[in-house]
C-alpha positions in Angstrom: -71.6 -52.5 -176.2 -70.3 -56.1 -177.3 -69.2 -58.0 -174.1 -65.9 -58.8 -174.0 -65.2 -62.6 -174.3 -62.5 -64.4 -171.9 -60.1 -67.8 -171.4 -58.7 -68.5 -168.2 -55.8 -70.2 -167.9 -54.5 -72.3 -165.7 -51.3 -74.5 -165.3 -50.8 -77.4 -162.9 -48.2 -79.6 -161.6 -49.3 -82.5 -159.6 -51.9 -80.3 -157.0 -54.6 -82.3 -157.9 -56.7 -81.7 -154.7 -55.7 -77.4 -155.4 -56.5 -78.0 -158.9 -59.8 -79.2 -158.6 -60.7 -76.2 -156.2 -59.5 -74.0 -158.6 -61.3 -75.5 -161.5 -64.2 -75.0 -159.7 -63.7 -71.4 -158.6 -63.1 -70.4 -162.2 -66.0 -72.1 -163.9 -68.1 -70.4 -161.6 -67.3 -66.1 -161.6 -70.4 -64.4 -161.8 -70.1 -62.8 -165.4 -70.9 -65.0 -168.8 -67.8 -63.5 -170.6 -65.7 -66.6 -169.7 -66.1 -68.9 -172.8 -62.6 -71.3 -172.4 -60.5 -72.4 -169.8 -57.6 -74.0 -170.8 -55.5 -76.2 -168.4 -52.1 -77.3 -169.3 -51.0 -80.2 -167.0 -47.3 -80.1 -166.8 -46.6 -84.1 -167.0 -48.3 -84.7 -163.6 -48.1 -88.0 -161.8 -50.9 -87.9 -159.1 -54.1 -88.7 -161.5 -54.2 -85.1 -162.9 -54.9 -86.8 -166.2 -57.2 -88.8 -165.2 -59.5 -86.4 -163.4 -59.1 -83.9 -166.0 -59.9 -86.7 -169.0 -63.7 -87.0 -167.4 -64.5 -83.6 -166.6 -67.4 -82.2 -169.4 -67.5 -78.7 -169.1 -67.6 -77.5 -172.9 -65.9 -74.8 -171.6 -62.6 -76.6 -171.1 -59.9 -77.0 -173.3 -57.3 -79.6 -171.9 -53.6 -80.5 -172.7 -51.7 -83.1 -171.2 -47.9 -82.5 -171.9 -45.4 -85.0 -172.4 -43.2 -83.8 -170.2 -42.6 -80.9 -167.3 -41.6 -77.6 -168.9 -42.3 -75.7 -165.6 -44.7 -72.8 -165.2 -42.9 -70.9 -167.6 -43.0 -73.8 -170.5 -46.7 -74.3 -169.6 -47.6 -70.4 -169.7 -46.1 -70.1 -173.0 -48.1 -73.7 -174.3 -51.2 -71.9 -172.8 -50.8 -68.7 -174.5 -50.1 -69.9 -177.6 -53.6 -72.6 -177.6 -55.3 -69.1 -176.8 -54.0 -67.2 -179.7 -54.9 -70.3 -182.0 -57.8 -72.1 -180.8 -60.0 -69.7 -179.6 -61.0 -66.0 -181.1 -61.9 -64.6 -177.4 -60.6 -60.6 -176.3 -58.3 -61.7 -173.1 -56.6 -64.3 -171.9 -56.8 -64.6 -167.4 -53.5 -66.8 -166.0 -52.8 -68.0 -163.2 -51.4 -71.3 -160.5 -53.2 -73.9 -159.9 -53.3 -72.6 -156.4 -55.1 -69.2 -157.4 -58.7 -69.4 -156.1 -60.4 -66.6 -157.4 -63.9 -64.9 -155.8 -66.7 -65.0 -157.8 -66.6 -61.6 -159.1 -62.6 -61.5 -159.6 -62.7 -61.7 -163.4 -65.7 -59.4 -163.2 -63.7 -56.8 -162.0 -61.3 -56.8 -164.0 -62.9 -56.7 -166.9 -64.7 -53.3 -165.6 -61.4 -51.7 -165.8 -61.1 -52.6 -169.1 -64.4 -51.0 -169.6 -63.6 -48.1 -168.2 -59.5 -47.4 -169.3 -59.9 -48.1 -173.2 -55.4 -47.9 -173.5 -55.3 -50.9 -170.9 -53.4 -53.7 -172.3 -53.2 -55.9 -169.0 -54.4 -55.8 -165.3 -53.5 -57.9 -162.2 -55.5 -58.8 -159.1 -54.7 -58.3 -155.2 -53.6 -61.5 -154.5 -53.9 -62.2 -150.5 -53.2 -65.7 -148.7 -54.9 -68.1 -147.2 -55.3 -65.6 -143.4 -56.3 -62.2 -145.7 -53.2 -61.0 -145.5 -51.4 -60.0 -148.6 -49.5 -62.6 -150.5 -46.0 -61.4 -150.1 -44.4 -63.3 -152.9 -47.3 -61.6 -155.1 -47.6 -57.9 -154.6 -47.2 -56.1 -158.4 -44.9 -53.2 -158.7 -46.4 -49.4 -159.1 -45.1 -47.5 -162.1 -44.5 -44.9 -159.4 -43.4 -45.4 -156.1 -42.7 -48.6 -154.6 -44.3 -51.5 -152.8 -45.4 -49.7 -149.8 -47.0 -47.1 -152.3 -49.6 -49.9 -153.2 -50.1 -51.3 -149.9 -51.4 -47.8 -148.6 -52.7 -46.6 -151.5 -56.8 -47.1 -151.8 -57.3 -46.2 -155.3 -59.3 -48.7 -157.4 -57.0 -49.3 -160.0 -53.3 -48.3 -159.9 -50.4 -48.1 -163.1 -48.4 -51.0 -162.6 -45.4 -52.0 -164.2 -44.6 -56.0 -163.4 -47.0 -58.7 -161.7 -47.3 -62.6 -160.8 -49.0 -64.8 -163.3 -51.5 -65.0 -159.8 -54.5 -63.8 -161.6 -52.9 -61.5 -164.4 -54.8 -61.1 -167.1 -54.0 -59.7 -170.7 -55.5 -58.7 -174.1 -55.3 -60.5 -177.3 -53.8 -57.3 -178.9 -50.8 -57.4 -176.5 -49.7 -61.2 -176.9 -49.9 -60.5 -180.6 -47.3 -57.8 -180.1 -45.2 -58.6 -178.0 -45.1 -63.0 -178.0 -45.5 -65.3 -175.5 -43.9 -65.9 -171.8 -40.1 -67.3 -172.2 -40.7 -70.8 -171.4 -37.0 -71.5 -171.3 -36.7 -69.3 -167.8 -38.8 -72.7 -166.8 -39.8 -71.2 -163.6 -39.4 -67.7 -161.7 -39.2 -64.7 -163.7 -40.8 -65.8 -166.3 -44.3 -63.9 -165.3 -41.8 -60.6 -164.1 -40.0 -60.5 -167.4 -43.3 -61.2 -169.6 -45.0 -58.2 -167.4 -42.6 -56.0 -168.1 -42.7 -56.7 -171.5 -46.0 -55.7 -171.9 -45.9 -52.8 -170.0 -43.5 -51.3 -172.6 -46.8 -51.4 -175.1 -49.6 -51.0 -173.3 -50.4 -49.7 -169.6 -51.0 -52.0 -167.0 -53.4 -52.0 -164.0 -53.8 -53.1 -160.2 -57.5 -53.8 -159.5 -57.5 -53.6 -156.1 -61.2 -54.8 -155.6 -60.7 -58.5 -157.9 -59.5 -60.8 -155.0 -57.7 -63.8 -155.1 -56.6 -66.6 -152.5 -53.1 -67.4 -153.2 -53.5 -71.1 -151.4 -49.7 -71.8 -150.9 -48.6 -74.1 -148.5 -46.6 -70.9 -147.2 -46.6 -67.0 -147.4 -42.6 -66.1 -147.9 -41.1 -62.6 -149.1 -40.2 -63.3 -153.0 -36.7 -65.0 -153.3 -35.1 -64.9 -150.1 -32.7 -67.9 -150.7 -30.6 -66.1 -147.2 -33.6 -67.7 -145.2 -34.8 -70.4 -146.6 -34.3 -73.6 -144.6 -36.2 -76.2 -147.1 -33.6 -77.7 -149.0 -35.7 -79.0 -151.3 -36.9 -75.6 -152.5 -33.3 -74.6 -153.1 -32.8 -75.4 -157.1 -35.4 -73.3 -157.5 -32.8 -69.8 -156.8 -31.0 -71.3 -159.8 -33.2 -70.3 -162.0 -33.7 -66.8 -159.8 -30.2 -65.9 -160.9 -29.8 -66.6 -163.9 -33.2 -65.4 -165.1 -32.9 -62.3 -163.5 -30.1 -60.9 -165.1 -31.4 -61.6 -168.6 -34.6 -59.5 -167.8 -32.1 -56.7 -166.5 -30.1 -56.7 -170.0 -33.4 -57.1 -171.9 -35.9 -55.1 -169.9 -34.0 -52.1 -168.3 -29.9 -51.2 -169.3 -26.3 -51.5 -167.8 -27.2 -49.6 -164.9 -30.1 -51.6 -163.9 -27.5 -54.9 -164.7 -25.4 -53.6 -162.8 -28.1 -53.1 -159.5 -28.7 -57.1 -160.4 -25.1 -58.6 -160.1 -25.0 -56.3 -157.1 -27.9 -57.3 -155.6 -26.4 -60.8 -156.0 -23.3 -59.9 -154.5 -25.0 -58.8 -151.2 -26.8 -62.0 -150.6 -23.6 -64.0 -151.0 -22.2 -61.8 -148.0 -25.2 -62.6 -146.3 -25.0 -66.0 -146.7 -21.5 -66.4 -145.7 -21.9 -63.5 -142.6 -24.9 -64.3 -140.8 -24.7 -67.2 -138.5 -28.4 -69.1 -139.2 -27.9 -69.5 -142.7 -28.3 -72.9 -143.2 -27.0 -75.1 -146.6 -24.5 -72.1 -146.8 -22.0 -74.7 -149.9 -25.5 -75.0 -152.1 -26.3 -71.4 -152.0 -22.7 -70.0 -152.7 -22.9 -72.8 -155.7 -26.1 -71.3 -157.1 -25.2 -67.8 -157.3 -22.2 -68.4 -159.0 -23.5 -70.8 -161.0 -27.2 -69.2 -161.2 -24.8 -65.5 -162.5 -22.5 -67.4 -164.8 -25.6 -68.8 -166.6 -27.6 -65.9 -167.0 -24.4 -63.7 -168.5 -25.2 -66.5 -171.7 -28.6 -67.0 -171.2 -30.6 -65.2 -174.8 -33.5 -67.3 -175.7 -35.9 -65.6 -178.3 -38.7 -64.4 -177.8 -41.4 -66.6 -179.8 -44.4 -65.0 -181.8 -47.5 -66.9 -182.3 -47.5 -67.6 -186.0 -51.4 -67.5 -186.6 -55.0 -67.2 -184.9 -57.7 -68.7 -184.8 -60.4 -68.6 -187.6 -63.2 -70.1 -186.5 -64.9 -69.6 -183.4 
């Protein structure tokens, strides 16, 4: 059998010291399948280019953009370079903060192996003290969270993952286009995971670990708690981007569940006594809400493939 040929991709935003360990990590998984890794650097200031501009891995394929289109924009620029520059079978995403073990791409490239109608997979993603990486747990196509925290089966149906070590066929970016890189960031991985799901099945490989090395381990989204202001524009796009992967994805009912989901946190926020930055946060949801009832960006195809090796 053929081996399966693979680009990593990975997107940065001034982590230079993260980025260089993740580099690293990548270029060195113990299987030869990995022929590219591409690295879009979003517009960074803290000598991203520079250090990237002297590396001489053949391996690597480099873009510098002009300017910062968020994960989202970069995901989408990153796709699109592996659908036209390069003729390999999957394309493996992730943060500049994802530090995979050696064998994580291995791994998943034996479920692929052994479940022929897999279109995508994603990797337990843990932090930086083992534990899982809250913000990053995928969702079962059965069940809920808790089902694929107790469940020990090697590989599990999923229906939506992080772009923490996700990786996906050739086949299904064809069909189904490239990450929305107007949801800028959050969502965007959710949305484009779900997506694919309604084409091909998707797996959890429970045994292809990878570090998630963020400053901090949070539960996904919880704008009630947070206390770093600076975090806070962020929910914006949380909102709004939410609600147009409920219309698109799922149906009124599943809308509905969003703008209600919505609604509770505002009660939160104004209830509970510890909330902190309480006039921002009522401004982003109804801001965040009032945006995402207009937001419809298209979904972009890539218009050709490579030809030549």
């Amino acid at each position: 059998m053929t081996e399966p040929t693979v680009t990593a991709m990975i997107v940065t935003y001034n982590r230079l010291p993260l980025l260089k360990e993740a580099i690293q990590k990548v270029l060195a998984q113990d299987t030869s399948a990995l022929k590219h890794l591409i690295v879009v650097n979003s517009a960074s200031t803290d000598g991203t280019h520079e250090y990237l501009d002297q590396l001489t891995d053949p391996r690597l394929i480099v873009t510098h953009m002009s300017e910062n289109l968020g994960g989202a924009g970069g995901f989408n620029w990153g796709m699109r370079e592996f659908m036209m520059l390069t003729q390999d079978d999957y394309v493996w995403v992730m943060d500049d903060d994802s530090m995979p073990t050696e064998d994580a791409l291995s791994k998943l490239l034996a479920l692929f192996a052994a479940q022929p109608k897999a279109g995508w997979a994603a990797s337990k993603v843990i932090w930086t003290d083992g534990d899982w990486s809250k913000m990053n747990v995928p969702a079962p196509l059965a069940g809920n969270a808790a089902t694929l925290l107790q469940d020990q089966a090697r590989w599990l149906p999923i229906k939506q993952a992080t772009f923490v070590s996700t990786i996906f066929s050739r086949a299904v970016i064809a069909q189904i286009g490239l990450p929305q890189k107007e949801y800028f960031i959050w969502g965007d991985d959710i949305e484009f995971t779900q997506r694919a799901t309604q084409v091909s099945a998707g797996f959890f490989v429970r045994d292809s670990i990878v570090v998630h090395a963020s400053q901090a381990n949070p539960k996904p989204g919880d704008i009630v708690g947070e206390v770093d202001i600076t975090r806070l524009p962020r929910y914006y796009y949380e909102y709004r981007n939410r609600i147009l992967t409920s219309r698109r994805r799922h149906s009124l009912i599943k809308l509905g569940k969003t703008l209600a989901h919505t609604g509770l946190d505002f009660i939160k926020t104004l209830l509970l006594p510890s909330v902190q930055f309480r006039g921002q946060k009522f401004k982003i949801f109804v801001v965040g809400t009032y945006q995402g009832l207009k937001f419809r960006p298209a979904i972009e195809y890539v218009p050709q493939v490579c030809e030549s090796a």
